[in-house]
Amino acid sequence: IVELPVAEGDRVTKGQVLARIDPVQAQSEAASAAEQTRALESDERAAREQVRAAEADIAAAVARRRDADQVLTRRQELATEQLVPASELDSARAAAEAAAAQLEAASAAAARARQNLETASRRVAQARAQQTRARDILAKTSIESPIDGVVTRLRVRNGEMVVVGVQNQPGTTLMTISDLGAIDAEVKVAEADVLAVALDQKANVTLEAIPGRTFSGKVVEIGASALPVTGTAAAREFRVVVRLESPDPGLRPGLTCDAEIVTSERTNVL
């Protein structure tokens, strides 16, 4: 980390730079990828010019063969009437065969040129993909906030080493950004009571940090499966999320609380 302009508790906005990772290697890779792409694009243009030249050679070979075929036809007609010697007929026939061979050679050269162009185009596409990857890695050396919120936990300091997460190895967690505009209380409900809980039910939440005060809320999420059993406890519990309707600005993530969820109401009864 070469720059860390925020501290724990700071309020940040979406898109604000939170940290910068040493960009030297990423910049070098991005520059190398850009130069490689330009070089391969130049090769692609040269291959395209070769295709045009090969197509022009085919057109010239077609014209030569047409002319040689016409000369051969005239010589054959004259030879039928014995107006030309046999040597001229043989020369015309050889010229026609040479023109046909030249046309086949030009066609083969054009096919090779088209294949070279296709290969060059694929190399350019591959280089552009690598360039996009290098640009993405370079862009990610600047860590930006994805939301408006508060830095509720800062786990690193300027100058520390960070690693990218790979398979079976988590990456370094830099910080936690929390949106305190909506605060949820996560509570555990016993399996004997969870079936009575439903979405949008009213709830009252009390916090140990603010004794004597009750926050109203409603159920916004109910766990679909039981939480893992810890220790020797045999009772199963389910995770239920209660969203506070009017949270106090001083609340912070990690506070402990209790919740009373109203699962049913009865009126006009003894």
mmCIF file of C-alpha atoms in Angstrom:
data_model
loop_
_atom_site.group_PDB
_atom_site.id
_atom_site.type_symbol
_atom_site.label_atom_id
_atom_site.label_comp_id
_atom_site.label_asym_id
_atom_site.label_seq_id
_atom_site.Cartn_x
_atom_site.Cartn_y
_atom_site.Cartn_z
ATOM 1 C CA ILE A 1 0.000 0.000 0.000
ATOM 2 C CA VAL A 2 1.521 3.304 -1.104
ATOM 3 C CA GLU A 3 -1.371 5.572 -0.141
ATOM 4 C CA LEU A 4 -4.099 5.288 2.490
ATOM 5 C CA PRO A 5 -6.011 8.581 2.703
ATOM 6 C CA VAL A 6 -8.810 7.396 5.025
ATOM 7 C CA ALA A 7 -8.981 6.478 8.687
ATOM 8 C CA GLU A 8 -11.402 4.362 10.676
ATOM 9 C CA GLY A 9 -14.594 6.299 11.301
ATOM 10 C CA ASP A 10 -14.268 8.524 8.205
ATOM 11 C CA ARG A 11 -17.334 9.064 6.056
ATOM 12 C CA VAL A 12 -16.712 8.258 2.393
ATOM 13 C CA THR A 13 -18.674 8.655 -0.821
ATOM 14 C CA LYS A 14 -19.135 6.298 -3.759
ATOM 15 C CA GLY A 15 -16.119 6.420 -6.075
ATOM 16 C CA GLN A 16 -13.799 7.990 -3.505
ATOM 17 C CA VAL A 17 -10.262 6.584 -3.508
ATOM 18 C CA LEU A 18 -9.710 4.614 -0.310
ATOM 19 C CA ALA A 19 -6.247 3.187 -0.977
ATOM 20 C CA ARG A 20 -3.634 2.841 -3.691
ATOM 21 C CA ILE A 21 -1.555 -0.244 -4.348
ATOM 22 C CA ASP A 22 1.972 0.050 -5.774
ATOM 23 C CA PRO A 23 1.216 0.382 -9.530
ATOM 24 C CA VAL A 24 4.735 -0.050 -10.974
ATOM 25 C CA GLN A 25 4.354 -3.663 -12.107
ATOM 26 C CA ALA A 26 0.779 -3.134 -13.288
ATOM 27 C CA GLN A 27 1.828 -0.063 -15.284
ATOM 28 C CA SER A 28 4.700 -1.969 -16.874
ATOM 29 C CA GLU A 29 2.413 -4.844 -17.859
ATOM 30 C CA ALA A 30 -0.191 -2.440 -19.254
ATOM 31 C CA ALA A 31 2.462 -0.582 -21.296
ATOM 32 C CA SER A 32 3.925 -3.869 -22.564
ATOM 33 C CA ALA A 33 0.480 -5.123 -23.549
ATOM 34 C CA ALA A 34 -0.256 -1.867 -25.384
ATOM 35 C CA GLU A 35 3.005 -2.028 -27.354
ATOM 36 C CA GLN A 36 2.437 -5.700 -28.166
ATOM 37 C CA THR A 37 -1.038 -4.866 -29.434
ATOM 38 C CA ARG A 38 0.280 -2.071 -31.655
ATOM 39 C CA ALA A 39 2.991 -4.340 -33.082
ATOM 40 C CA LEU A 40 0.482 -7.082 -33.885
ATOM 41 C CA GLU A 41 -1.935 -4.562 -35.398
ATOM 42 C CA SER A 42 0.910 -3.468 -37.694
ATOM 43 C CA ASP A 43 1.457 -7.097 -38.676
ATOM 44 C CA GLU A 44 -2.252 -7.429 -39.364
ATOM 45 C CA ARG A 45 -2.206 -4.403 -41.666
ATOM 46 C CA ALA A 46 0.801 -5.836 -43.513
ATOM 47 C CA ALA A 47 -1.010 -9.174 -43.882
ATOM 48 C CA ARG A 48 -4.066 -7.359 -45.246
ATOM 49 C CA GLU A 49 -1.886 -5.591 -47.816
ATOM 50 C CA GLN A 50 -0.421 -8.950 -48.805
ATOM 51 C CA VAL A 51 -3.935 -10.254 -49.382
ATOM 52 C CA ARG A 52 -4.698 -7.281 -51.654
ATOM 53 C CA ALA A 53 -1.455 -7.849 -53.562
ATOM 54 C CA ALA A 54 -2.234 -11.565 -53.915
ATOM 55 C CA GLU A 55 -5.722 -10.773 -55.222
ATOM 56 C CA ALA A 56 -4.176 -8.370 -57.745
ATOM 57 C CA ASP A 57 -1.774 -11.110 -58.825
ATOM 58 C CA ILE A 58 -4.742 -13.435 -59.323
ATOM 59 C CA ALA A 59 -6.465 -10.846 -61.499
ATOM 60 C CA ALA A 60 -3.295 -10.436 -63.594
ATOM 61 C CA ALA A 61 -2.892 -14.211 -63.877
ATOM 62 C CA VAL A 62 -6.516 -14.554 -64.994
ATOM 63 C CA ALA A 63 -5.937 -11.945 -67.699
ATOM 64 C CA ARG A 64 -2.749 -13.682 -68.878
ATOM 65 C CA ARG A 65 -4.486 -17.043 -69.016
ATOM 66 C CA ARG A 66 -7.410 -15.596 -70.937
ATOM 67 C CA ASP A 67 -5.052 -14.046 -73.428
ATOM 68 C CA ALA A 68 -3.027 -17.282 -73.722
ATOM 69 C CA ASP A 69 -6.215 -19.311 -74.210
ATOM 70 C CA GLN A 70 -7.365 -16.960 -76.968
ATOM 71 C CA VAL A 71 -3.996 -17.182 -78.713
ATOM 72 C CA LEU A 72 -4.078 -20.961 -78.435
ATOM 73 C CA THR A 73 -7.595 -21.062 -79.873
ATOM 74 C CA ARG A 74 -6.562 -18.935 -82.853
ATOM 75 C CA ARG A 75 -3.449 -21.049 -83.435
ATOM 76 C CA GLN A 76 -5.531 -24.207 -83.346
ATOM 77 C CA GLU A 77 -7.971 -22.779 -85.895
ATOM 78 C CA LEU A 78 -5.140 -21.746 -88.177
ATOM 79 C CA ALA A 79 -3.386 -25.083 -87.666
ATOM 80 C CA THR A 80 -6.563 -26.853 -88.749
ATOM 81 C CA GLU A 81 -6.309 -25.007 -92.045
ATOM 82 C CA GLN A 82 -2.533 -25.604 -92.058
ATOM 83 C CA LEU A 83 -1.823 -21.874 -92.087
ATOM 84 C CA VAL A 84 0.688 -21.894 -89.187
ATOM 85 C CA PRO A 85 3.591 -24.179 -88.485
ATOM 86 C CA ALA A 86 3.340 -26.758 -85.686
ATOM 87 C CA SER A 87 5.994 -24.943 -83.669
ATOM 88 C CA GLU A 88 3.772 -21.903 -83.210
ATOM 89 C CA LEU A 89 0.926 -24.133 -82.071
ATOM 90 C CA ASP A 90 3.214 -25.835 -79.573
ATOM 91 C CA SER A 91 4.411 -22.469 -78.315
ATOM 92 C CA ALA A 92 0.823 -21.250 -77.862
ATOM 93 C CA ARG A 93 -0.109 -24.452 -76.035
ATOM 94 C CA ALA A 94 2.922 -24.118 -73.729
ATOM 95 C CA ALA A 95 2.077 -20.462 -73.063
ATOM 96 C CA ALA A 96 -1.507 -21.416 -72.141
ATOM 97 C CA GLU A 97 -0.285 -24.137 -69.795
ATOM 98 C CA ALA A 98 2.200 -21.714 -68.206
ATOM 99 C CA ALA A 99 -0.562 -19.127 -67.716
ATOM 100 C CA ALA A 100 -2.766 -21.773 -66.046
ATOM 101 C CA ALA A 101 0.083 -22.755 -63.736
ATOM 102 C CA GLN A 102 0.724 -19.124 -62.870
ATOM 103 C CA LEU A 103 -2.971 -18.703 -62.018
ATOM 104 C CA GLU A 104 -2.881 -21.737 -59.712
ATOM 105 C CA ALA A 105 0.264 -20.408 -58.034
ATOM 106 C CA ALA A 106 -1.331 -17.003 -57.566
ATOM 107 C CA SER A 107 -4.449 -18.625 -56.096
ATOM 108 C CA ALA A 108 -2.333 -20.658 -53.665
ATOM 109 C CA ALA A 109 -0.388 -17.538 -52.657
ATOM 110 C CA ALA A 110 -3.659 -15.681 -52.050
ATOM 111 C CA ALA A 111 -4.925 -18.544 -49.888
ATOM 112 C CA ARG A 112 -1.735 -18.417 -47.833
ATOM 113 C CA ALA A 113 -2.063 -14.644 -47.505
ATOM 114 C CA ARG A 114 -5.657 -14.968 -46.299
ATOM 115 C CA GLN A 115 -4.598 -17.592 -43.765
ATOM 116 C CA ASN A 116 -1.798 -15.327 -42.551
ATOM 117 C CA LEU A 117 -4.299 -12.489 -42.215
ATOM 118 C CA GLU A 118 -6.651 -14.684 -40.175
ATOM 119 C CA THR A 119 -3.775 -15.712 -37.900
ATOM 120 C CA ALA A 120 -2.706 -12.097 -37.490
ATOM 121 C CA SER A 121 -6.272 -11.067 -36.645
ATOM 122 C CA ARG A 122 -6.509 -13.755 -33.974
ATOM 123 C CA ARG A 123 -3.194 -12.631 -32.498
ATOM 124 C CA VAL A 124 -4.477 -9.068 -32.381
ATOM 125 C CA ALA A 125 -7.652 -10.222 -30.627
ATOM 126 C CA GLN A 126 -5.563 -12.147 -28.100
ATOM 127 C CA ALA A 127 -3.305 -9.130 -27.528
ATOM 128 C CA ARG A 128 -6.311 -6.851 -27.036
ATOM 129 C CA ALA A 129 -7.728 -9.254 -24.464
ATOM 130 C CA GLN A 130 -4.391 -9.246 -22.623
ATOM 131 C CA GLN A 131 -4.331 -5.461 -22.831
ATOM 132 C CA THR A 132 -7.835 -5.288 -21.336
ATOM 133 C CA ARG A 133 -6.707 -7.576 -18.511
ATOM 134 C CA ALA A 134 -3.608 -5.458 -17.876
ATOM 135 C CA ARG A 135 -5.682 -2.264 -17.828
ATOM 136 C CA ASP A 136 -8.135 -3.856 -15.399
ATOM 137 C CA ILE A 137 -5.299 -4.879 -13.060
ATOM 138 C CA LEU A 138 -3.846 -1.368 -13.267
ATOM 139 C CA ALA A 139 -7.246 0.202 -12.567
ATOM 140 C CA LYS A 140 -7.652 -1.991 -9.492
ATOM 141 C CA THR A 141 -4.489 -0.586 -7.933
ATOM 142 C CA SER A 142 -6.742 2.334 -6.956
ATOM 143 C CA ILE A 143 -9.321 1.015 -4.484
ATOM 144 C CA GLU A 144 -12.540 3.022 -4.696
ATOM 145 C CA SER A 145 -15.513 2.965 -2.370
ATOM 146 C CA PRO A 146 -18.450 1.071 -3.897
ATOM 147 C CA ILE A 147 -21.035 2.880 -1.728
ATOM 148 C CA ASP A 148 -21.612 5.945 0.425
ATOM 149 C CA GLY A 149 -20.852 4.982 4.003
ATOM 150 C CA VAL A 150 -18.455 4.985 6.909
ATOM 151 C CA VAL A 151 -15.146 3.176 7.360
ATOM 152 C CA THR A 152 -16.170 0.957 10.239
ATOM 153 C CA ARG A 153 -13.040 -1.215 10.228
ATOM 154 C CA LEU A 154 -9.557 -0.519 8.885
ATOM 155 C CA ARG A 155 -7.307 -3.560 8.969
ATOM 156 C CA VAL A 156 -4.199 -2.274 7.162
ATOM 157 C CA ARG A 157 -1.750 0.584 7.378
ATOM 158 C CA ASN A 158 0.195 2.526 4.789
ATOM 159 C CA GLY A 159 3.252 0.576 3.655
ATOM 160 C CA GLU A 160 1.892 -2.872 4.500
ATOM 161 C CA MET A 161 1.933 -5.735 1.993
ATOM 162 C CA VAL A 162 -1.368 -7.019 0.607
ATOM 163 C CA VAL A 163 -2.030 -10.131 -1.454
ATOM 164 C CA VAL A 164 -4.632 -11.007 -4.039
ATOM 165 C CA GLY A 165 -6.999 -13.829 -3.190
ATOM 166 C CA VAL A 166 -6.470 -17.058 -5.101
ATOM 167 C CA GLN A 167 -8.024 -20.498 -4.893
ATOM 168 C CA ASN A 168 -8.039 -21.858 -1.317
ATOM 169 C CA GLN A 169 -6.231 -18.729 -0.127
ATOM 170 C CA PRO A 170 -8.216 -15.614 0.790
ATOM 171 C CA GLY A 171 -6.834 -12.220 -0.086
ATOM 172 C CA THR A 172 -6.067 -9.366 2.280
ATOM 173 C CA THR A 173 -9.123 -7.556 3.630
ATOM 174 C CA LEU A 174 -8.276 -3.857 3.546
ATOM 175 C CA MET A 175 -11.274 -2.309 5.280
ATOM 176 C CA THR A 176 -15.010 -2.504 5.812
ATOM 177 C CA ILE A 177 -17.338 0.202 4.489
ATOM 178 C CA SER A 178 -20.770 0.221 6.132
ATOM 179 C CA ASP A 179 -23.910 2.012 5.015
ATOM 180 C CA LEU A 180 -25.263 3.236 8.344
ATOM 181 C CA GLY A 181 -28.378 4.652 6.723
ATOM 182 C CA ALA A 182 -29.975 1.222 7.201
ATOM 183 C CA ILE A 183 -29.062 -0.799 10.284
ATOM 184 C CA ASP A 184 -30.099 -4.417 10.749
ATOM 185 C CA ALA A 185 -30.231 -6.437 13.928
ATOM 186 C CA GLU A 186 -29.308 -10.074 13.407
ATOM 187 C CA VAL A 187 -30.869 -12.294 16.063
ATOM 188 C CA LYS A 188 -31.092 -16.004 16.700
ATOM 189 C CA VAL A 189 -34.560 -17.559 16.995
ATOM 190 C CA ALA A 190 -35.062 -21.010 18.432
ATOM 191 C CA GLU A 191 -36.487 -23.690 16.172
ATOM 192 C CA ALA A 192 -39.615 -23.897 18.375
ATOM 193 C CA ASP A 193 -40.490 -20.278 17.536
ATOM 194 C CA VAL A 194 -39.119 -19.707 14.039
ATOM 195 C CA LEU A 195 -42.174 -21.112 12.240
ATOM 196 C CA ALA A 196 -44.276 -18.363 13.799
ATOM 197 C CA VAL A 197 -41.993 -15.660 12.408
ATOM 198 C CA ALA A 198 -42.935 -14.041 9.085
ATOM 199 C CA LEU A 199 -41.655 -11.186 6.971
ATOM 200 C CA ASP A 200 -42.765 -7.627 7.845
ATOM 201 C CA GLN A 201 -43.695 -8.599 11.416
ATOM 202 C CA LYS A 202 -43.094 -5.825 13.928
ATOM 203 C CA ALA A 203 -40.256 -6.114 16.390
ATOM 204 C CA ASN A 204 -38.797 -4.162 19.302
ATOM 205 C CA VAL A 205 -35.023 -4.127 19.687
ATOM 206 C CA THR A 206 -33.104 -3.183 22.825
ATOM 207 C CA LEU A 207 -29.354 -2.647 23.037
ATOM 208 C CA GLU A 208 -27.053 -3.087 25.983
ATOM 209 C CA ALA A 209 -25.179 0.030 24.859
ATOM 210 C CA ILE A 210 -28.335 2.179 25.200
ATOM 211 C CA PRO A 211 -30.304 0.848 28.192
ATOM 212 C CA GLY A 212 -33.873 1.975 28.651
ATOM 213 C CA ARG A 213 -34.458 2.715 24.988
ATOM 214 C CA THR A 214 -36.347 0.580 22.499
ATOM 215 C CA PHE A 215 -36.008 0.694 18.737
ATOM 216 C CA SER A 216 -38.874 -0.376 16.521
ATOM 217 C CA GLY A 217 -38.312 -2.415 13.397
ATOM 218 C CA LYS A 218 -39.646 -5.163 11.171
ATOM 219 C CA VAL A 219 -38.505 -8.585 10.018
ATOM 220 C CA VAL A 220 -36.822 -8.404 6.591
ATOM 221 C CA GLU A 221 -35.106 -11.779 6.376
ATOM 222 C CA ILE A 222 -35.578 -15.269 7.804
ATOM 223 C CA GLY A 223 -32.928 -17.939 7.510
ATOM 224 C CA ALA A 224 -33.867 -20.905 5.335
ATOM 225 C CA SER A 225 -31.691 -23.335 7.300
ATOM 226 C CA ALA A 226 -30.523 -23.657 10.874
ATOM 227 C CA LEU A 227 -27.259 -22.155 12.049
ATOM 228 C CA PRO A 228 -24.374 -24.516 12.792
ATOM 229 C CA VAL A 229 -24.516 -25.982 16.293
ATOM 230 C CA THR A 230 -21.753 -24.653 18.527
ATOM 231 C CA GLY A 231 -20.399 -26.494 21.542
ATOM 232 C CA THR A 232 -22.624 -29.022 23.201
ATOM 233 C CA ALA A 233 -25.878 -27.129 22.582
ATOM 234 C CA ALA A 234 -28.595 -29.365 21.217
ATOM 235 C CA ALA A 235 -31.147 -26.666 20.305
ATOM 236 C CA ARG A 236 -31.133 -25.454 16.733
ATOM 237 C CA GLU A 237 -31.420 -21.754 15.972
ATOM 238 C CA PHE A 238 -32.258 -19.741 12.876
ATOM 239 C CA ARG A 239 -30.918 -16.367 11.767
ATOM 240 C CA VAL A 240 -33.549 -13.621 11.580
ATOM 241 C CA VAL A 241 -32.810 -10.064 10.449
ATOM 242 C CA VAL A 242 -34.759 -7.123 11.863
ATOM 243 C CA ARG A 243 -34.342 -3.734 10.175
ATOM 244 C CA LEU A 244 -34.567 -0.739 12.494
ATOM 245 C CA GLU A 245 -37.032 1.898 11.318
ATOM 246 C CA SER A 246 -35.401 4.938 12.959
ATOM 247 C CA PRO A 247 -31.815 4.015 13.853
ATOM 248 C CA ASP A 248 -29.777 6.262 16.107
ATOM 249 C CA PRO A 249 -26.856 7.978 14.285
ATOM 250 C CA GLY A 250 -24.571 6.835 17.088
ATOM 251 C CA LEU A 251 -25.151 3.122 16.474
ATOM 252 C CA ARG A 252 -22.194 1.095 15.273
ATOM 253 C CA PRO A 253 -21.885 -2.379 13.749
ATOM 254 C CA GLY A 254 -21.092 -5.111 16.230
ATOM 255 C CA LEU A 255 -23.278 -3.991 19.143
ATOM 256 C CA THR A 256 -25.229 -6.698 20.972
ATOM 257 C CA CYS A 257 -29.007 -6.579 21.186
ATOM 258 C CA ASP A 258 -32.172 -8.456 22.059
ATOM 259 C CA ALA A 259 -35.357 -8.458 20.008
ATOM 260 C CA GLU A 260 -39.019 -9.151 20.700
ATOM 261 C CA ILE A 261 -40.892 -10.121 17.536
ATOM 262 C CA VAL A 262 -44.672 -9.788 17.517
ATOM 263 C CA THR A 263 -45.860 -12.971 15.857
ATOM 264 C CA SER A 264 -49.608 -12.561 16.543
ATOM 265 C CA GLU A 265 -52.105 -10.161 18.158
ATOM 266 C CA ARG A 266 -55.450 -10.679 19.896
ATOM 267 C CA THR A 267 -57.930 -7.928 20.756
ATOM 268 C CA ASN A 268 -61.033 -7.758 22.962
ATOM 269 C CA VAL A 269 -60.081 -10.795 25.028
ATOM 270 C CA LEU A 270 -59.749 -11.384 28.763
#
